Structures are given as structure tokens and as C-alpha cells.
Short mmCIF file of C-alpha atoms in Angstrom, two decimals:
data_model
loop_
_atom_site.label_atom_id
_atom_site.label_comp_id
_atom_site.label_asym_id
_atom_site.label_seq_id
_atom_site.Cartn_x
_atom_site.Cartn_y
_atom_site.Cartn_z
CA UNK A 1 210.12 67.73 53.66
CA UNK A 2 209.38 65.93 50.30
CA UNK A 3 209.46 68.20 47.51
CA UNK A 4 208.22 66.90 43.83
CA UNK A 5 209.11 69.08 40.99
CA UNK A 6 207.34 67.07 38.59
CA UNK A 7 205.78 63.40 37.96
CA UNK A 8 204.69 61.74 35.15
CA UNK A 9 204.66 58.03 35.53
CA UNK A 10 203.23 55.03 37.32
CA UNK A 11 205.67 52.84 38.43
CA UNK A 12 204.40 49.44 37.15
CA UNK A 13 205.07 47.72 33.60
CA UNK A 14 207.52 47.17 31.11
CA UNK A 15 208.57 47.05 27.78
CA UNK A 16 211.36 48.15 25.32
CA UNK A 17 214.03 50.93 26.20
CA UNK A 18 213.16 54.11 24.60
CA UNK A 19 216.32 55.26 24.40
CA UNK A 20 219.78 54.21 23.14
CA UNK A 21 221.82 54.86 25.94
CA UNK A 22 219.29 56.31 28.73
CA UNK A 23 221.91 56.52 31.31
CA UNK A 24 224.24 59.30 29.22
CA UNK A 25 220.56 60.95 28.42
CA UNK A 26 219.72 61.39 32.33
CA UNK A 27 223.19 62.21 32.92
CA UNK A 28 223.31 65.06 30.13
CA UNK A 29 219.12 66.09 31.23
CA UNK A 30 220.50 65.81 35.17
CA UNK A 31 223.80 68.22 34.81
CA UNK A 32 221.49 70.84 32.33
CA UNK A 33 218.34 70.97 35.62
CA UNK A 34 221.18 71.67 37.99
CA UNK A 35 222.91 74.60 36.42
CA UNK A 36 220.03 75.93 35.48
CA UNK A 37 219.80 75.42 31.24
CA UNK A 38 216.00 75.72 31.34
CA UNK A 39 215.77 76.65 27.65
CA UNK A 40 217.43 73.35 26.93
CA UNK A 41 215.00 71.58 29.65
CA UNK A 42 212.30 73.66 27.88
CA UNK A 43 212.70 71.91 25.03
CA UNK A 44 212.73 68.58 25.66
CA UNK A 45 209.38 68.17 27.38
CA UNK A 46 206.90 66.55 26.00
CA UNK A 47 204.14 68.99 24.90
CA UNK A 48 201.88 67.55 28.34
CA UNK A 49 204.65 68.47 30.00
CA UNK A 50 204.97 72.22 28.66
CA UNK A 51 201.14 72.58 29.08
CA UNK A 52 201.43 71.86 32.77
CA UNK A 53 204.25 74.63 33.64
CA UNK A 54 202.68 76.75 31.44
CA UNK A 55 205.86 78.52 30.33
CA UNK A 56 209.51 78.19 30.45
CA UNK A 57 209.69 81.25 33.44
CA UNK A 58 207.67 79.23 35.45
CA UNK A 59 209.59 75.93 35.08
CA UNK A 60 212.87 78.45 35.79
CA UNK A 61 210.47 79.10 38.98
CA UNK A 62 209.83 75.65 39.90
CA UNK A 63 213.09 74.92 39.59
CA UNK A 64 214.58 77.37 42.15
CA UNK A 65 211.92 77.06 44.22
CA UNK A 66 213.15 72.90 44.20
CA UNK A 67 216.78 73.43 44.82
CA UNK A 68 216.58 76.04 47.50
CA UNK A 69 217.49 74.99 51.04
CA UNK A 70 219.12 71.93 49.32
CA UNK A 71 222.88 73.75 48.27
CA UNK A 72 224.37 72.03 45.78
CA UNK A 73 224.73 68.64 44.38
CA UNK A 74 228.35 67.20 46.56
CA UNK A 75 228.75 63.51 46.02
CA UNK A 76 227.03 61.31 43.28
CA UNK A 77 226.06 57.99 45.32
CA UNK A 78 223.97 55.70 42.36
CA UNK A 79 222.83 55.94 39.54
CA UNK A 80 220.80 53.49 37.11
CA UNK A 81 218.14 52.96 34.51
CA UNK A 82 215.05 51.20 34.36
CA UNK A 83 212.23 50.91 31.93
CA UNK A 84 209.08 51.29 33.22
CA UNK A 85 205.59 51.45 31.11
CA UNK A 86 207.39 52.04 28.13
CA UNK A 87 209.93 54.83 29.53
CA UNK A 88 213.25 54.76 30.50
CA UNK A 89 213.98 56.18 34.16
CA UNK A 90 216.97 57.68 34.98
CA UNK A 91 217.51 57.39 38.69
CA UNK A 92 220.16 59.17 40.53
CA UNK A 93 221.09 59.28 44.29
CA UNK A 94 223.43 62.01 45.65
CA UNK A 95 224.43 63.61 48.92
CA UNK A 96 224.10 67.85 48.78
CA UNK A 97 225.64 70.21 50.98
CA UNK A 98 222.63 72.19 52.71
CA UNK A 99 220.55 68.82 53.53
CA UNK A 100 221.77 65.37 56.00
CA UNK A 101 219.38 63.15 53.91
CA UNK A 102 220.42 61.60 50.26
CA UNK A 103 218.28 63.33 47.73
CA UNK A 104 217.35 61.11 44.56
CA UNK A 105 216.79 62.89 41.44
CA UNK A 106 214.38 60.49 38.89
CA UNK A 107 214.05 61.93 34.89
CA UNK A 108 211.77 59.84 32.98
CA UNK A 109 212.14 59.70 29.47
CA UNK A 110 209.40 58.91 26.54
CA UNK A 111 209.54 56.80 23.36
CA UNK A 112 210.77 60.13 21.47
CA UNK A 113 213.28 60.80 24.01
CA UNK A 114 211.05 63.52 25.70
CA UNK A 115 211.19 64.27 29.43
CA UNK A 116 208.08 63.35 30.73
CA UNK A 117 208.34 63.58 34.24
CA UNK A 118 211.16 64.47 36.85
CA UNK A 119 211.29 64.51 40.24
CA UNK A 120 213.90 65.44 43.45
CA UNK A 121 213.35 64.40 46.93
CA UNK A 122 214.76 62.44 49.93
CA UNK A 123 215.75 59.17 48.81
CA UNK A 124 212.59 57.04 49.73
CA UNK A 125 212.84 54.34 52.30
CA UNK A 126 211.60 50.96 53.56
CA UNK A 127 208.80 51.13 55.92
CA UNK A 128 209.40 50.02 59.44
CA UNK A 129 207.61 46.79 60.13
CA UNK A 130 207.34 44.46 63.38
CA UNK A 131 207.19 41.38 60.76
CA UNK A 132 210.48 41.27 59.05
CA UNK A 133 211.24 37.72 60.47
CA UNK A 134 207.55 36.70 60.30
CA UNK A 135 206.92 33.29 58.75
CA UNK A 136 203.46 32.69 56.71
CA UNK A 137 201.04 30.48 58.34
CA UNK A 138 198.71 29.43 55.20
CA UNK A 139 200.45 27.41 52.89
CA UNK A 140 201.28 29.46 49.84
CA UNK A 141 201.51 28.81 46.19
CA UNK A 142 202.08 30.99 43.43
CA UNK A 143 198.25 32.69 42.43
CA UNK A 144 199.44 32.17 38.88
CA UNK A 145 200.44 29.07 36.36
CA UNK A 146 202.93 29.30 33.81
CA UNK A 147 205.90 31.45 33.88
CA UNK A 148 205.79 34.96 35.04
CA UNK A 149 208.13 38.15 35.91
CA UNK A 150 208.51 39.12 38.64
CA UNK A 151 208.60 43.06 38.18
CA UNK A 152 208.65 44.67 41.70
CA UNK A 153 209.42 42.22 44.37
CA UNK A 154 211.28 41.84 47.56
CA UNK A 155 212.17 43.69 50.76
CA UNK A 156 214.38 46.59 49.93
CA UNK A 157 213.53 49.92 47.73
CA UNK A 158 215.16 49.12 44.89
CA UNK A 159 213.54 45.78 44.18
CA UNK A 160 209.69 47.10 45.56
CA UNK A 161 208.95 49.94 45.68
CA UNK A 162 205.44 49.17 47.46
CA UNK A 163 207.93 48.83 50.26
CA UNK A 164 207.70 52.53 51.48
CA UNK A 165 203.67 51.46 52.06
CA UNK A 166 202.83 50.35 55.64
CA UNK A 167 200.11 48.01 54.48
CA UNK A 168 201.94 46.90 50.73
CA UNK A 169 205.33 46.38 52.40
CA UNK A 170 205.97 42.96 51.01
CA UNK A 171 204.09 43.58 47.60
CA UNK A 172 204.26 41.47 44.34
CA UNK A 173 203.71 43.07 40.63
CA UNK A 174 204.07 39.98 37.88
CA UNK A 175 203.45 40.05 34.44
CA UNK A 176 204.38 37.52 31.78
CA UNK A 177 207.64 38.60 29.73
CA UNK A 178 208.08 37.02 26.40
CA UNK A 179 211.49 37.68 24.13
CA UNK A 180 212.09 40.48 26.64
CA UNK A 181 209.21 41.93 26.43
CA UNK A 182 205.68 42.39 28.22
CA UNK A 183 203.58 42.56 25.11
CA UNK A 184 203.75 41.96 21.41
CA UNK A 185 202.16 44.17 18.48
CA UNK A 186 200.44 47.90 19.12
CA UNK A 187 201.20 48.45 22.54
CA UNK A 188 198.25 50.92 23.56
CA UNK A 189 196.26 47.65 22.73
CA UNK A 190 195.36 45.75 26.55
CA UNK A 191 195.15 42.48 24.43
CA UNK A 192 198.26 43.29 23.27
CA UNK A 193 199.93 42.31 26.65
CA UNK A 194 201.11 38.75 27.51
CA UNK A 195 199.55 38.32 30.76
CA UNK A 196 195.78 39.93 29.62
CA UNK A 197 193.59 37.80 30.70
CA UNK A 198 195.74 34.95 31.87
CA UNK A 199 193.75 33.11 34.98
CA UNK A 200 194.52 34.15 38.78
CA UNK A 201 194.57 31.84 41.34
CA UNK A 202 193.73 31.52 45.48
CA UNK A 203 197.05 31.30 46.49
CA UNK A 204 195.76 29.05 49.64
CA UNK A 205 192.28 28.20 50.80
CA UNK A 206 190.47 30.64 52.90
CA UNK A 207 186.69 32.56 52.79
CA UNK A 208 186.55 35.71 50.54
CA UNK A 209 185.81 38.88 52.47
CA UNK A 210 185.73 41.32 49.51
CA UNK A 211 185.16 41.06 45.79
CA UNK A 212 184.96 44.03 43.23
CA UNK A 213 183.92 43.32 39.88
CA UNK A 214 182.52 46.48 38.57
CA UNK A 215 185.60 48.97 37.42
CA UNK A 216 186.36 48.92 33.90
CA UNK A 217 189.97 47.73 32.38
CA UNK A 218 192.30 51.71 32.38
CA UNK A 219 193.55 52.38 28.68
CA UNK A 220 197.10 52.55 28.30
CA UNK A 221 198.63 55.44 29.79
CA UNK A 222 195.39 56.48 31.60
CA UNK A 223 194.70 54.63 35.61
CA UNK A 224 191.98 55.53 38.65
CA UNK A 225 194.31 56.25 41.38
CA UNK A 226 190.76 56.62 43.17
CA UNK A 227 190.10 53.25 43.28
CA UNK A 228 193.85 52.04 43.65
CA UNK A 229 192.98 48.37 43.49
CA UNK A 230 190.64 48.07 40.43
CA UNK A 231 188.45 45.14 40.37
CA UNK A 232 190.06 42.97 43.21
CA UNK A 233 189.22 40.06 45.79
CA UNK A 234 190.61 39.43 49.05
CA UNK A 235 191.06 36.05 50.81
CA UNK A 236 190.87 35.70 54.25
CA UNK A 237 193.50 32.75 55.22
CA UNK A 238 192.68 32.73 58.72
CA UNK A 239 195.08 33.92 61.63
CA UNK A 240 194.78 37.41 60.20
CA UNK A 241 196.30 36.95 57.08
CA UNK A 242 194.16 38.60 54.36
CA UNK A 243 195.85 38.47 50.74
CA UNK A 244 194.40 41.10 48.19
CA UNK A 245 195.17 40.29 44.35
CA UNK A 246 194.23 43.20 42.39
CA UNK A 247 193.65 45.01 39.35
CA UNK A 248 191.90 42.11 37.74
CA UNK A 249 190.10 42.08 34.59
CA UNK A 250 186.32 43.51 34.55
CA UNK A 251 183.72 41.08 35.02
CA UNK A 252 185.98 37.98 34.84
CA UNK A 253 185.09 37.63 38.78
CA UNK A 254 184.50 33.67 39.22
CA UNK A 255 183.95 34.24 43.36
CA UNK A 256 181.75 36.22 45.23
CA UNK A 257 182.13 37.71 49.03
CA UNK A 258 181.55 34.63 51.27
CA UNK A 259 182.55 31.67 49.30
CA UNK A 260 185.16 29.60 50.21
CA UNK A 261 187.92 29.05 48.12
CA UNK A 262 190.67 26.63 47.61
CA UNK A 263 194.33 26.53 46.72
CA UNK A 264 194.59 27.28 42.70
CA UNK A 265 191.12 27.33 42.17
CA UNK A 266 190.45 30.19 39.52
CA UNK A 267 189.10 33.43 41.17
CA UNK A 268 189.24 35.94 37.62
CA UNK A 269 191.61 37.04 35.01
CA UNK A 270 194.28 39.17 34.77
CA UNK A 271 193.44 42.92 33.57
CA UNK A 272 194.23 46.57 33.70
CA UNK A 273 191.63 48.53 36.18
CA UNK A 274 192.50 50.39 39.32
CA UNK A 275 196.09 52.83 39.39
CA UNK A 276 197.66 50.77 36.81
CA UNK A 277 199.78 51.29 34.15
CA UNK A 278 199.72 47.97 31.80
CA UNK A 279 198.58 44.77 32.78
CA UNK A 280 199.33 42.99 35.60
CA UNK A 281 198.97 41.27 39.07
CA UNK A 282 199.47 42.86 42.30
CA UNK A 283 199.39 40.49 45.26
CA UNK A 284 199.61 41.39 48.83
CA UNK A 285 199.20 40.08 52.27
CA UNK A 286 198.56 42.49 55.49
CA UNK A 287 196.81 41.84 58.71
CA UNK A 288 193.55 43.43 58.60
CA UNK A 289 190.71 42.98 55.23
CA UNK A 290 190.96 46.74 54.37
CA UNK A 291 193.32 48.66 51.69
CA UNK A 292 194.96 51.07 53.19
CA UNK A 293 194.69 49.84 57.14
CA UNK A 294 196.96 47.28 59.10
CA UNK A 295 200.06 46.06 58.40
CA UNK A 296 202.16 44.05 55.25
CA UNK A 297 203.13 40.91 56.15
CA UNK A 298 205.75 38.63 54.03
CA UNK A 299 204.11 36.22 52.02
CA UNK A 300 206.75 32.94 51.97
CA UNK A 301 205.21 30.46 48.85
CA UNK A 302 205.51 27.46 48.86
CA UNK A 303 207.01 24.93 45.82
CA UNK A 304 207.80 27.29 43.15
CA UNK A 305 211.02 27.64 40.95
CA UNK A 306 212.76 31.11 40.47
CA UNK A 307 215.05 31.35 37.45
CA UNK A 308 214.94 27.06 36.72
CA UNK A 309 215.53 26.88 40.55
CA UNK A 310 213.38 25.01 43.00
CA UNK A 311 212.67 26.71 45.48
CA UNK A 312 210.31 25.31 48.76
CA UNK A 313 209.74 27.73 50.43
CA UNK A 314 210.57 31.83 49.84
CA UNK A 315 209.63 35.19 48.90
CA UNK A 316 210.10 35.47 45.26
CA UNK A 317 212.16 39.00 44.22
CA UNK A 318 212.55 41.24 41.27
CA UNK A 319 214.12 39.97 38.23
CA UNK A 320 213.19 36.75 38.94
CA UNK A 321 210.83 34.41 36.61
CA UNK A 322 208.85 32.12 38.66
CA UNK A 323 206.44 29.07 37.90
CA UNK A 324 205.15 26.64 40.06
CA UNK A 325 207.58 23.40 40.62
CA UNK A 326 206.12 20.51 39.00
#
């Protein structure tokens, strides 16, 4: 059984570290939750945070309530730090002594060095999928010119983590990184952000089967998680592949359901709507037209360099910066 103490974070975007050495932060916030220092815990929340437990007895509550049936913490396996939408993440993988699985404990840290989410659960895990050595029929390009990041991206957990998703297993987020990071100036600005409004691309020829258009760009720190995708299109390449590149910019839809489409040929801009935390591009591929049903499929893309490297044919992964090969 999964259980969340707390979560305050989408896990898409980037930007600079928030803290000065995050990893002896979650260490110090990590050993104070699991001996039980709540006034200390207490204290470092952000004041959303302390609204939603209400008091510091009821985050003492929560607390037990989390670690019971789990024994104690036995054998630190990982640990690391990312920055994600402007907060560091402390992430933490251990073994305990009442449960078989790895739990991973995740403290997410604000600009002020606030806690503003944690979590502790079974260590998520990749999806089982019948396609692992599939091999993409259409012939792929990158649906974006120029350089980008490549944020989440590849086949394990720690590079994607879409890949715990049936339908997302092989997911893409990219932005555009300058200078280290994804925007410049007031960052609760959308223009503020490299890749706003930056052109999207059919990755391959095919007929569009959906296009959304309607769902305004998410503030900031706000997203719809009821209408995951935002303003989106999805391509139908033939031999059941169906790509979906979402979260595009409102009403910079150049295609309609039912055109036809071909290979870089401008299908809207980049934007913030849908469960999004900053601006960027999600691409996917599964085999059915429909969020949420059938199954991820790899997408392999086709003359593209990763990191000044050409690259003919493969799937890019995280870390990477990618542009089409000349």
C-alpha cells in the first residue's frame, strides 16, 4: 500500500537551486521526520503547508500514522537532489525493517528553504510493457528546432518518471535551457521562460485525430490536473502509432482534427495549460488515440544530435540537449 504523507509539487520544470547545499538540508529535514522532532518540522513549513495540517498535533498524527507498519529506517540505498519548478528535491531510497519493498522518502524544499511538500512510499517503478524492444515505424524527427533539454526522458525511473504510466511509458518533457537555466527575469512571468511560445512540430506525417485549443496557459505554480494535457493535438502515424504533444499554448493551434500533416510542419506553440508546472513540451506515443487508454510505445527519432553528437536513430534521454542534425 502507497502511503503519501504530504505533496506539494509537480514534477516538471526547472530552474535555479534554492538551496546551498540541498542534499545536507534533506539529510538534516530526513533524520528530524524520523525521530520524531515535529516542532522543528513545524517550523519549517511553508505557511500552505501549516494551513493544510492544521496544527503541529496533527502533523505529529500524520506522521505516526506514516511510519507505522514500516519499523524503522535499516539501510540508506540513494540519495540525490534535483531541482524541479524552482525547488530543490531531496530524494532518498532506503530499505526498513517491518516492510520487503524499498521505501523512498522525497522532501521538497522552496526558494526560502521551506518544506513544501514530503512524501514516503514504495519506491515507484517502471511499468511493465510488451514493447521494450519495439522499433518505431513512422519516421521520426525531433517536433522541435533549435536546441532543447531534455528534462524527463528515457526508460528507467530516475530519468522519466512518466515511466510508472501504462500509456506515458516512453514520455518526453523538453524545454529550452539557457546559461543553466529555463527562464530569464521574474520567473512567475510565462514569457519569462525560454521555450514560451517557441513553434512545435509533426514529428512525422500522419492525419490529426484530436486537437484542443480552448484551455487557457496555468500561472506559475497553479496547473488543471483535470485536463492533464492542456491544449494538445494528436497525430495519427498510421500502424497504431498515435503521438500526443501537449500542453501547448492557447489558441496558437495551426491544425484542426482531420487535416493531414507533414513532417516539421508547424502545428502551435509551446505554452503552459493542462497539469503543468512551467513551460514546456510533453510528447508521447501509445497505441490507441485516447489519454489515458492503450499502451506507450518508444518513440526512436530519427537524425538528431544529443550533446554535439549525431545521432540516427534513438530515444533521446534526460540530461541530454538535442537539436536536429543539419
Amino acid at each position: 500500500m502507497i502511503r503519501v504523507f504530504a505533496a506539494a509539487l509537480a514534477l516538471v520544470g526547472l530552474s535555479v537551486a534554492a538551496q546551498a547545499d540541498p542534499m545536507s538540508a534533506g539529510q538534516q529535514t530526513a533524520e528530524r521526520l524520523l525521530r520524531g522532532d515535529v516542532g522543528a518540522i513545524w517550523s519549517a513549513l511553508t505557511p500552505e503547508m501549516q494551513e493544510s495540517f492544521g496544527s503541529a498535533q496533527n502533523l505529529a498524527a500524520l506522521r505516526d500514522d506514516l511510519l507505522a507498519g514500516f519499523g524503522d529506517e535499516d539501510t540508506i540505498l540513494t540519495e540525490r537532489t534535483d531541482v524541479q519548478a524552482r525547488h530543490d528535491v531531496y530524494t532518498r531510497v532506503s530499505r526498513w525493517t517491518e516492510t520487503s519493498e524499498p521505501l523512498e522518502l522525497v522532501i521538497v524544499f522552496d526558494d526560502a528553504e521551506r518544506i513544501a511538500g514530503f512524501s514516503l512510499r514504495p519506491k515507484p517503478v517502471a511499468a511493465p510493457s510488451p514493447f521494450l524492444d519495439y522499433e518505431t515505424k513512422a519516421t521520426l524527427r525531433l517536433p522541435v528546432d533549435g536546441d532543447w533539454f531534455v528534462y524527463w526522458g528515457g526508460r528507467d525511473i530516475d530519468d522519466n518518471y512518466h515511466a510508472v504510466d501504462v500509456g506515458q511509458r516512453f514520455a518526453l518533457d523538453l524545454l529550452i535551457m539557457r546559461d543553466g537555466q529555463s527562464h530569464s527575469g521574474d520567473p512567475s512571468q510565462l514569457e519569462s521562460y525560454h521555450c514560451w511560445g517557441q513553434a512545435i512540430l509533426a514529428p512525422a506525417e500522419g492525419v490529426v485525430v484530436a486537437a484542443v485549443d480552448v484551455l487557457p496557459d496555468q500561472a506559475i505554480g497553479a496547473s488543471d490536473p483535470a485536463n492533464p494535457a492542456g491544449n494538445h493535438v494528436v497525430i495519427d502515424f498510421g500502424n497504431e502509432e498515435y503521438g500526443f504533444l501537449a500542453h501547448l499554448q492557447h489558441g496558437s493551434l495551426r491544425v484542426a482534427k482531420g487535416d493531414v500533416v507533414t513532417a516539421g510542419q508547424e502545428i502551435g506553440l509551446c505554452g503552459n495549460s493542462g497539469n503543468s508546472s512551467e513551460p514546456h513540451l510533453h510528447f508521447h506515443m501509445q497505441t490507441q488515440p485516447e489519454l489515458g487508454q492503450g499502451e506507450g510505445l518508444p518513440a526512436q527519432f530519427t537524425q538528431y544530435r544529443a550533446d554535439g553528437v549525431r545521432i540516427d536513430r534513438g530515444e533521446p534521454r534526460k540530461g541530454e540537449t538535442i537539436q536536429p542534425a543539419e
